[in-house]
Amino acid sequence: YNESNYPSTLHYHDYYELVVFVEGDIEYLCDENVYPVKKGDVIIIPPHSFHLSRLINKSTEYKRHVFYFFGDQIDKELFCLFAKKAKKGEIYNSEKILSLATDIKEQIKEDCPVKKALCNALFTQIICTILSDESMKDGKSQTLPEKLSQIKSFIDNNYGQINSVSAVANEFYYSREYLSRIFKKYFNTTVNEYINKLRVVESQKLLSKGESVTDACYRVGFGSLSTYIRVFNSVTGMTPLEYKKAMGIK
């Protein structure tokens, strides 16, 4: 990727993301953690964690290996161990994992059962390496700048009651324009977009527990059902009812 074709925006998804960094002058943001990266760094992004990668130098080329997967796609016992480790917000560095990821990239070019099985075996080896090799933990994650951390924390804790960007700005004695500008500059998304995404992800959790679409809508702070359905669709690509059906929820 480079500046012209990389979609760098704050987002989340309902599956795991495992990034193996190759090169580029960038940093990753995941929840409250900031990760400056070097070749071979491995970052685990759990489901429903807001994240993005920011180009520090706009002329840089950004290269990575990235894997998206659900928990049921790997061994159950391995996944339980992996899920615990994924919550810690740590960064790892491993030439071995970089080599395995590169091998997968080469093998996956051929669409045949043997190659697919080999790719699965190599990915399982990546998971096992993360779980077993304590020496590769780098421990160099940083936190958001204090000002942005406070703003984000306030929104995270009050998204259901916030009715305008001005309400957030007033909390910190900022102008609406100033708060919007610094939030957009750092997270590459607007305050309203972030609030809506937060509401959608929290509503997904409620829907997954069997809540009705109407109850989920109002519990997370949307003012009308039509607005909720429109925003949910724009964020996820499906309506709340379609989401429930896809998740097998009645």
PDB file of C-alpha atoms in Angstrom:
ATOM      1  CA  TYR A   1       0.000   0.000   0.000  1.00  0.00           C
ATOM      2  CA  ASN A   2       0.864   3.664  -0.321  1.00  0.00           C
ATOM      3  CA  GLU A   3      -0.959   6.902   0.478  1.00  0.00           C
ATOM      4  CA  SER A   4      -3.087   6.761  -2.679  1.00  0.00           C
ATOM      5  CA  ASN A   5      -4.567   3.293  -2.188  1.00  0.00           C
ATOM      6  CA  TYR A   6      -4.498   2.519   1.529  1.00  0.00           C
ATOM      7  CA  PRO A   7      -7.854   2.797   3.349  1.00  0.00           C
ATOM      8  CA  SER A   8      -6.602   3.964   6.757  1.00  0.00           C
ATOM      9  CA  THR A   9      -9.643   4.537   8.950  1.00  0.00           C
ATOM     10  CA  LEU A  10     -10.707   3.540  12.442  1.00  0.00           C
ATOM     11  CA  HIS A  11     -12.745   0.342  12.193  1.00  0.00           C
ATOM     12  CA  TYR A  12     -13.527  -2.991  13.816  1.00  0.00           C
ATOM     13  CA  HIS A  13     -14.690  -6.451  12.808  1.00  0.00           C
ATOM     14  CA  ASP A  14     -16.132  -9.527  14.495  1.00  0.00           C
ATOM     15  CA  TYR A  15     -13.172 -11.807  13.766  1.00  0.00           C
ATOM     16  CA  TYR A  16      -9.508 -11.892  14.783  1.00  0.00           C
ATOM     17  CA  GLU A  17      -6.863 -10.097  12.774  1.00  0.00           C
ATOM     18  CA  LEU A  18      -3.213 -11.111  12.956  1.00  0.00           C
ATOM     19  CA  VAL A  19      -0.777  -8.733  11.274  1.00  0.00           C
ATOM     20  CA  VAL A  20       2.823  -9.615  10.437  1.00  0.00           C
ATOM     21  CA  PHE A  21       4.569  -6.361   9.548  1.00  0.00           C
ATOM     22  CA  VAL A  22       7.085  -6.323   6.676  1.00  0.00           C
ATOM     23  CA  GLU A  23       7.981  -2.694   5.958  1.00  0.00           C
ATOM     24  CA  GLY A  24       6.769   0.905   5.945  1.00  0.00           C
ATOM     25  CA  ASP A  25       6.892   4.020   8.095  1.00  0.00           C
ATOM     26  CA  ILE A  26       3.627   3.469   9.989  1.00  0.00           C
ATOM     27  CA  GLU A  27       2.168   2.843  13.421  1.00  0.00           C
ATOM     28  CA  TYR A  28      -0.809   0.756  14.531  1.00  0.00           C
ATOM     29  CA  LEU A  29      -3.529   1.900  16.909  1.00  0.00           C
ATOM     30  CA  CYS A  30      -5.667  -0.680  18.708  1.00  0.00           C
ATOM     31  CA  ASP A  31      -7.994   0.483  21.478  1.00  0.00           C
ATOM     32  CA  GLU A  32      -5.699   2.389  23.879  1.00  0.00           C
ATOM     33  CA  ASN A  33      -2.443   0.948  22.517  1.00  0.00           C
ATOM     34  CA  VAL A  34      -0.097   2.476  19.957  1.00  0.00           C
ATOM     35  CA  TYR A  35       2.437   0.228  18.244  1.00  0.00           C
ATOM     36  CA  PRO A  36       5.472   1.651  16.422  1.00  0.00           C
ATOM     37  CA  VAL A  37       6.597  -1.327  14.337  1.00  0.00           C
ATOM     38  CA  LYS A  38       9.648  -2.869  12.715  1.00  0.00           C
ATOM     39  CA  LYS A  39      10.108  -5.809  10.362  1.00  0.00           C
ATOM     40  CA  GLY A  40       8.847  -9.073  11.835  1.00  0.00           C
ATOM     41  CA  ASP A  41       6.547  -7.472  14.418  1.00  0.00           C
ATOM     42  CA  VAL A  42       3.318  -9.371  15.075  1.00  0.00           C
ATOM     43  CA  ILE A  43       0.138  -7.663  16.298  1.00  0.00           C
ATOM     44  CA  ILE A  44      -3.015  -9.494  17.383  1.00  0.00           C
ATOM     45  CA  ILE A  45      -6.276  -7.555  17.069  1.00  0.00           C
ATOM     46  CA  PRO A  46      -9.250  -9.173  18.869  1.00  0.00           C
ATOM     47  CA  PRO A  47     -12.849  -8.961  17.608  1.00  0.00           C
ATOM     48  CA  HIS A  48     -14.685  -5.662  18.212  1.00  0.00           C
ATOM     49  CA  SER A  49     -11.448  -3.783  18.943  1.00  0.00           C
ATOM     50  CA  PHE A  50     -11.271  -0.439  17.159  1.00  0.00           C
ATOM     51  CA  HIS A  51      -8.023  -0.096  15.263  1.00  0.00           C
ATOM     52  CA  LEU A  52      -6.227   1.454  12.316  1.00  0.00           C
ATOM     53  CA  SER A  53      -2.750   1.801  10.898  1.00  0.00           C
ATOM     54  CA  ARG A  54      -1.463   5.330  10.322  1.00  0.00           C
ATOM     55  CA  LEU A  55       1.042   6.307   7.665  1.00  0.00           C
ATOM     56  CA  ILE A  56       3.707   8.398   9.407  1.00  0.00           C
ATOM     57  CA  ASN A  57       5.552   9.210   6.194  1.00  0.00           C
ATOM     58  CA  LYS A  58       3.035   9.693   3.385  1.00  0.00           C
ATOM     59  CA  SER A  59       5.555   8.672   0.731  1.00  0.00           C
ATOM     60  CA  THR A  60       6.218   5.303   2.367  1.00  0.00           C
ATOM     61  CA  GLU A  61       5.204   1.933   0.964  1.00  0.00           C
ATOM     62  CA  TYR A  62       3.462  -0.274   3.512  1.00  0.00           C
ATOM     63  CA  LYS A  63       3.734  -4.062   3.277  1.00  0.00           C
ATOM     64  CA  ARG A  64       2.286  -6.673   5.616  1.00  0.00           C
ATOM     65  CA  HIS A  65       0.953 -10.207   5.836  1.00  0.00           C
ATOM     66  CA  VAL A  66      -2.506 -10.232   7.419  1.00  0.00           C
ATOM     67  CA  PHE A  67      -4.710 -13.129   8.516  1.00  0.00           C
ATOM     68  CA  TYR A  68      -8.409 -12.892   9.350  1.00  0.00           C
ATOM     69  CA  PHE A  69      -9.998 -15.789  11.196  1.00  0.00           C
ATOM     70  CA  PHE A  70     -12.729 -16.866  13.606  1.00  0.00           C
ATOM     71  CA  GLY A  71     -12.046 -18.859  16.756  1.00  0.00           C
ATOM     72  CA  ASP A  72     -13.626 -22.023  15.397  1.00  0.00           C
ATOM     73  CA  GLN A  73     -11.112 -22.143  12.543  1.00  0.00           C
ATOM     74  CA  ILE A  74      -8.324 -23.381  14.807  1.00  0.00           C
ATOM     75  CA  ASP A  75      -8.048 -26.118  17.433  1.00  0.00           C
ATOM     76  CA  LYS A  76     -10.369 -25.420  20.382  1.00  0.00           C
ATOM     77  CA  GLU A  77      -7.709 -25.740  23.099  1.00  0.00           C
ATOM     78  CA  LEU A  78      -5.262 -23.630  21.141  1.00  0.00           C
ATOM     79  CA  PHE A  79      -7.907 -20.986  20.620  1.00  0.00           C
ATOM     80  CA  CYS A  80      -8.686 -20.729  24.346  1.00  0.00           C
ATOM     81  CA  LEU A  81      -5.021 -20.050  25.055  1.00  0.00           C
ATOM     82  CA  PHE A  82      -4.725 -17.681  22.113  1.00  0.00           C
ATOM     83  CA  ALA A  83      -7.828 -15.677  23.098  1.00  0.00           C
ATOM     84  CA  LYS A  84      -6.370 -15.028  26.574  1.00  0.00           C
ATOM     85  CA  LYS A  85      -3.106 -13.831  25.072  1.00  0.00           C
ATOM     86  CA  ALA A  86      -4.873 -11.631  22.522  1.00  0.00           C
ATOM     87  CA  LYS A  87      -6.461  -9.518  25.277  1.00  0.00           C
ATOM     88  CA  LYS A  88      -3.155  -8.325  26.695  1.00  0.00           C
ATOM     89  CA  GLY A  89      -2.360  -5.791  23.983  1.00  0.00           C
ATOM     90  CA  GLU A  90       1.224  -6.929  23.502  1.00  0.00           C
ATOM     91  CA  ILE A  91       3.413  -6.784  20.425  1.00  0.00           C
ATOM     92  CA  TYR A  92       5.772  -9.572  19.384  1.00  0.00           C
ATOM     93  CA  ASN A  93       8.727  -9.847  17.059  1.00  0.00           C
ATOM     94  CA  SER A  94       9.604 -13.086  15.350  1.00  0.00           C
ATOM     95  CA  GLU A  95      11.617 -13.820  12.220  1.00  0.00           C
ATOM     96  CA  LYS A  96      10.163 -17.343  12.390  1.00  0.00           C
ATOM     97  CA  ILE A  97       6.588 -16.071  12.102  1.00  0.00           C
ATOM     98  CA  LEU A  98       7.591 -13.716   9.284  1.00  0.00           C
ATOM     99  CA  SER A  99       9.089 -16.697   7.450  1.00  0.00           C
ATOM    100  CA  LEU A 100       5.968 -18.825   8.017  1.00  0.00           C
ATOM    101  CA  ALA A 101       3.712 -16.005   6.784  1.00  0.00           C
ATOM    102  CA  THR A 102       5.841 -15.625   3.661  1.00  0.00           C
ATOM    103  CA  ASP A 103       5.591 -19.374   3.033  1.00  0.00           C
ATOM    104  CA  ILE A 104       1.800 -19.198   3.293  1.00  0.00           C
ATOM    105  CA  LYS A 105       1.741 -16.364   0.766  1.00  0.00           C
ATOM    106  CA  GLU A 106       3.640 -18.517  -1.707  1.00  0.00           C
ATOM    107  CA  GLN A 107       1.665 -21.721  -1.109  1.00  0.00           C
ATOM    108  CA  ILE A 108      -1.750 -20.098  -1.277  1.00  0.00           C
ATOM    109  CA  LYS A 109      -1.214 -19.001  -4.872  1.00  0.00           C
ATOM    110  CA  GLU A 110      -2.062 -22.547  -5.979  1.00  0.00           C
ATOM    111  CA  ASP A 111      -5.704 -23.514  -5.519  1.00  0.00           C
ATOM    112  CA  CYS A 112      -5.473 -27.174  -4.596  1.00  0.00           C
ATOM    113  CA  PRO A 113      -6.399 -29.214  -1.479  1.00  0.00           C
ATOM    114  CA  VAL A 114      -2.794 -30.124  -0.672  1.00  0.00           C
ATOM    115  CA  LYS A 115      -1.663 -26.487  -0.706  1.00  0.00           C
ATOM    116  CA  LYS A 116      -4.661 -25.415   1.384  1.00  0.00           C
ATOM    117  CA  ALA A 117      -3.876 -28.091   3.967  1.00  0.00           C
ATOM    118  CA  LEU A 118      -0.261 -26.954   4.042  1.00  0.00           C
ATOM    119  CA  CYS A 119      -1.341 -23.331   4.571  1.00  0.00           C
ATOM    120  CA  ASN A 120      -3.565 -24.388   7.477  1.00  0.00           C
ATOM    121  CA  ALA A 121      -0.676 -26.303   9.024  1.00  0.00           C
ATOM    122  CA  LEU A 122       1.652 -23.320   8.651  1.00  0.00           C
ATOM    123  CA  PHE A 123      -0.912 -20.993  10.230  1.00  0.00           C
ATOM    124  CA  THR A 124      -1.354 -23.387  13.158  1.00  0.00           C
ATOM    125  CA  GLN A 125       2.422 -23.246  13.553  1.00  0.00           C
ATOM    126  CA  ILE A 126       2.201 -19.440  13.744  1.00  0.00           C
ATOM    127  CA  ILE A 127      -0.373 -19.706  16.549  1.00  0.00           C
ATOM    128  CA  CYS A 128       1.762 -22.250  18.401  1.00  0.00           C
ATOM    129  CA  THR A 129       4.829 -20.036  18.079  1.00  0.00           C
ATOM    130  CA  ILE A 130       2.949 -17.082  19.580  1.00  0.00           C
ATOM    131  CA  LEU A 131       1.808 -19.269  22.475  1.00  0.00           C
ATOM    132  CA  SER A 132       5.095 -21.009  23.191  1.00  0.00           C
ATOM    133  CA  ASP A 133       7.934 -18.598  22.409  1.00  0.00           C
ATOM    134  CA  GLU A 134       8.052 -16.113  25.294  1.00  0.00           C
ATOM    135  CA  SER A 135      11.389 -14.769  24.088  1.00  0.00           C
ATOM    136  CA  MET A 136       9.789 -12.973  21.166  1.00  0.00           C
ATOM    137  CA  LYS A 137       7.667 -10.600  23.283  1.00  0.00           C
ATOM    138  CA  ASP A 138       8.806  -7.071  22.597  1.00  0.00           C
ATOM    139  CA  GLY A 139       6.681  -5.160  25.092  1.00  0.00           C
ATOM    140  CA  LYS A 140       7.056  -1.780  23.416  1.00  0.00           C
ATOM    141  CA  SER A 141       3.421  -0.766  22.979  1.00  0.00           C
ATOM    142  CA  GLN A 142       2.684   2.837  23.909  1.00  0.00           C
ATOM    143  CA  THR A 143      -0.522   4.601  24.914  1.00  0.00           C
ATOM    144  CA  LEU A 144      -2.487   7.286  23.142  1.00  0.00           C
ATOM    145  CA  PRO A 145      -1.560  10.925  23.813  1.00  0.00           C
ATOM    146  CA  GLU A 146      -3.263  11.920  27.070  1.00  0.00           C
ATOM    147  CA  LYS A 147      -5.623  14.424  25.445  1.00  0.00           C
ATOM    148  CA  LEU A 148      -6.890  11.933  22.875  1.00  0.00           C
ATOM    149  CA  SER A 149      -7.064   9.132  25.418  1.00  0.00           C
ATOM    150  CA  GLN A 150      -9.328  11.247  27.631  1.00  0.00           C
ATOM    151  CA  ILE A 151     -11.598  12.155  24.721  1.00  0.00           C
ATOM    152  CA  LYS A 152     -11.822   8.577  23.506  1.00  0.00           C
ATOM    153  CA  SER A 153     -12.429   7.267  27.029  1.00  0.00           C
ATOM    154  CA  PHE A 154     -15.239   9.762  27.567  1.00  0.00           C
ATOM    155  CA  ILE A 155     -16.918   8.725  24.317  1.00  0.00           C
ATOM    156  CA  ASP A 156     -16.403   5.021  25.053  1.00  0.00           C
ATOM    157  CA  ASN A 157     -18.100   5.385  28.422  1.00  0.00           C
ATOM    158  CA  ASN A 158     -20.923   7.711  27.373  1.00  0.00           C
ATOM    159  CA  TYR A 159     -21.718   6.916  23.728  1.00  0.00           C
ATOM    160  CA  GLY A 160     -25.321   6.019  24.594  1.00  0.00           C
ATOM    161  CA  GLN A 161     -26.071   9.441  26.045  1.00  0.00           C
ATOM    162  CA  ILE A 162     -24.001  11.720  23.783  1.00  0.00           C
ATOM    163  CA  ASN A 163     -26.328  13.697  21.537  1.00  0.00           C
ATOM    164  CA  SER A 164     -23.835  15.910  19.699  1.00  0.00           C
ATOM    165  CA  VAL A 165     -20.165  16.573  19.059  1.00  0.00           C
ATOM    166  CA  SER A 166     -20.603  19.848  20.936  1.00  0.00           C
ATOM    167  CA  ALA A 167     -21.528  17.897  24.078  1.00  0.00           C
ATOM    168  CA  VAL A 168     -18.169  16.111  23.919  1.00  0.00           C
ATOM    169  CA  ALA A 169     -16.302  19.353  23.198  1.00  0.00           C
ATOM    170  CA  ASN A 170     -17.966  21.110  26.137  1.00  0.00           C
ATOM    171  CA  GLU A 171     -16.817  18.357  28.479  1.00  0.00           C
ATOM    172  CA  PHE A 172     -13.206  19.311  27.726  1.00  0.00           C
ATOM    173  CA  TYR A 173     -13.753  23.071  27.245  1.00  0.00           C
ATOM    174  CA  TYR A 174     -12.787  22.791  23.569  1.00  0.00           C
ATOM    175  CA  SER A 175     -14.535  24.293  20.612  1.00  0.00           C
ATOM    176  CA  ARG A 176     -16.479  21.849  18.487  1.00  0.00           C
ATOM    177  CA  GLU A 177     -14.193  22.594  15.540  1.00  0.00           C
ATOM    178  CA  TYR A 178     -10.983  22.013  17.514  1.00  0.00           C
ATOM    179  CA  LEU A 179     -12.129  18.708  18.977  1.00  0.00           C
ATOM    180  CA  SER A 180     -13.356  17.495  15.586  1.00  0.00           C
ATOM    181  CA  ARG A 181     -10.073  18.447  13.957  1.00  0.00           C
ATOM    182  CA  ILE A 182      -7.738  16.676  16.390  1.00  0.00           C
ATOM    183  CA  PHE A 183      -9.945  13.575  16.521  1.00  0.00           C
ATOM    184  CA  LYS A 184     -10.098  13.350  12.728  1.00  0.00           C
ATOM    185  CA  LYS A 185      -6.368  13.991  12.366  1.00  0.00           C
ATOM    186  CA  TYR A 186      -5.416  11.137  14.697  1.00  0.00           C
ATOM    187  CA  PHE A 187      -8.136   8.546  14.049  1.00  0.00           C
ATOM    188  CA  ASN A 188      -8.992   9.452  10.443  1.00  0.00           C
ATOM    189  CA  THR A 189     -12.699   9.344  11.253  1.00  0.00           C
ATOM    190  CA  THR A 190     -15.175  11.880  12.617  1.00  0.00           C
ATOM    191  CA  VAL A 191     -16.494  11.902  16.174  1.00  0.00           C
ATOM    192  CA  ASN A 192     -20.002  11.143  14.910  1.00  0.00           C
ATOM    193  CA  GLU A 193     -18.762   8.222  12.812  1.00  0.00           C
ATOM    194  CA  TYR A 194     -16.931   6.793  15.807  1.00  0.00           C
ATOM    195  CA  ILE A 195     -19.964   7.134  18.078  1.00  0.00           C
ATOM    196  CA  ASN A 196     -22.149   5.406  15.493  1.00  0.00           C
ATOM    197  CA  LYS A 197     -19.648   2.560  15.085  1.00  0.00           C
ATOM    198  CA  LEU A 198     -19.475   2.155  18.863  1.00  0.00           C
ATOM    199  CA  ARG A 199     -23.251   1.975  19.055  1.00  0.00           C
ATOM    200  CA  VAL A 200     -23.385  -0.587  16.265  1.00  0.00           C
ATOM    201  CA  VAL A 201     -20.744  -2.853  17.800  1.00  0.00           C
ATOM    202  CA  GLU A 202     -22.473  -2.726  21.186  1.00  0.00           C
ATOM    203  CA  SER A 203     -25.814  -3.452  19.536  1.00  0.00           C
ATOM    204  CA  GLN A 204     -24.271  -6.464  17.814  1.00  0.00           C
ATOM    205  CA  LYS A 205     -23.379  -7.840  21.229  1.00  0.00           C
ATOM    206  CA  LEU A 206     -26.968  -7.327  22.382  1.00  0.00           C
ATOM    207  CA  LEU A 207     -28.389  -8.945  19.238  1.00  0.00           C
ATOM    208  CA  SER A 208     -26.046 -11.899  19.746  1.00  0.00           C
ATOM    209  CA  LYS A 209     -27.562 -12.381  23.208  1.00  0.00           C
ATOM    210  CA  GLY A 210     -31.081 -12.514  21.763  1.00  0.00           C
ATOM    211  CA  GLU A 211     -32.197  -8.900  22.234  1.00  0.00           C
ATOM    212  CA  SER A 212     -34.780  -7.639  19.757  1.00  0.00           C
ATOM    213  CA  VAL A 213     -33.730  -5.130  17.096  1.00  0.00           C
ATOM    214  CA  THR A 214     -35.909  -2.447  18.687  1.00  0.00           C
ATOM    215  CA  ASP A 215     -34.497  -2.953  22.191  1.00  0.00           C
ATOM    216  CA  ALA A 216     -30.910  -3.005  20.891  1.00  0.00           C
ATOM    217  CA  CYS A 217     -31.536   0.189  18.933  1.00  0.00           C
ATOM    218  CA  TYR A 218     -32.647   2.283  21.886  1.00  0.00           C
ATOM    219  CA  ARG A 219     -30.357   0.724  24.483  1.00  0.00           C
ATOM    220  CA  VAL A 220     -27.239   1.879  22.606  1.00  0.00           C
ATOM    221  CA  GLY A 221     -28.533   5.420  22.104  1.00  0.00           C
ATOM    222  CA  PHE A 222     -30.068   5.644  18.636  1.00  0.00           C
ATOM    223  CA  GLY A 223     -33.033   8.002  18.476  1.00  0.00           C
ATOM    224  CA  SER A 224     -35.043   6.094  15.889  1.00  0.00           C
ATOM    225  CA  LEU A 225     -35.269   2.613  14.429  1.00  0.00           C
ATOM    226  CA  SER A 226     -34.862   3.868  10.874  1.00  0.00           C
ATOM    227  CA  THR A 227     -31.618   5.666  11.756  1.00  0.00           C
ATOM    228  CA  TYR A 228     -30.324   2.564  13.537  1.00  0.00           C
ATOM    229  CA  ILE A 229     -31.043   0.285  10.575  1.00  0.00           C
ATOM    230  CA  ARG A 230     -29.449   2.741   8.129  1.00  0.00           C
ATOM    231  CA  VAL A 231     -26.279   3.193  10.214  1.00  0.00           C
ATOM    232  CA  PHE A 232     -26.021  -0.535  11.016  1.00  0.00           C
ATOM    233  CA  ASN A 233     -26.220  -1.320   7.309  1.00  0.00           C
ATOM    234  CA  SER A 234     -23.598   1.295   6.406  1.00  0.00           C
ATOM    235  CA  VAL A 235     -21.165  -0.072   9.019  1.00  0.00           C
ATOM    236  CA  THR A 236     -21.698  -3.826   8.568  1.00  0.00           C
ATOM    237  CA  GLY A 237     -23.146  -4.182   5.076  1.00  0.00           C
ATOM    238  CA  MET A 238     -26.326  -5.817   6.380  1.00  0.00           C
ATOM    239  CA  THR A 239     -29.419  -4.918   8.373  1.00  0.00           C
ATOM    240  CA  PRO A 240     -29.787  -5.927  12.049  1.00  0.00           C
ATOM    241  CA  LEU A 241     -32.244  -8.677  11.070  1.00  0.00           C
ATOM    242  CA  GLU A 242     -29.861  -9.970   8.413  1.00  0.00           C
ATOM    243  CA  TYR A 243     -27.088  -9.934  11.012  1.00  0.00           C
ATOM    244  CA  LYS A 244     -29.178 -11.998  13.434  1.00  0.00           C
ATOM    245  CA  LYS A 245     -29.977 -14.469  10.656  1.00  0.00           C
ATOM    246  CA  ALA A 246     -26.316 -14.725   9.652  1.00  0.00           C
ATOM    247  CA  MET A 247     -25.385 -15.405  13.281  1.00  0.00           C
ATOM    248  CA  GLY A 248     -28.126 -18.048  13.597  1.00  0.00           C
ATOM    249  CA  ILE A 249     -29.989 -16.027  16.237  1.00  0.00           C
ATOM    250  CA  LYS A 250     -33.781 -16.158  16.419  1.00  0.00           C
TER     251      LYS A 250
END
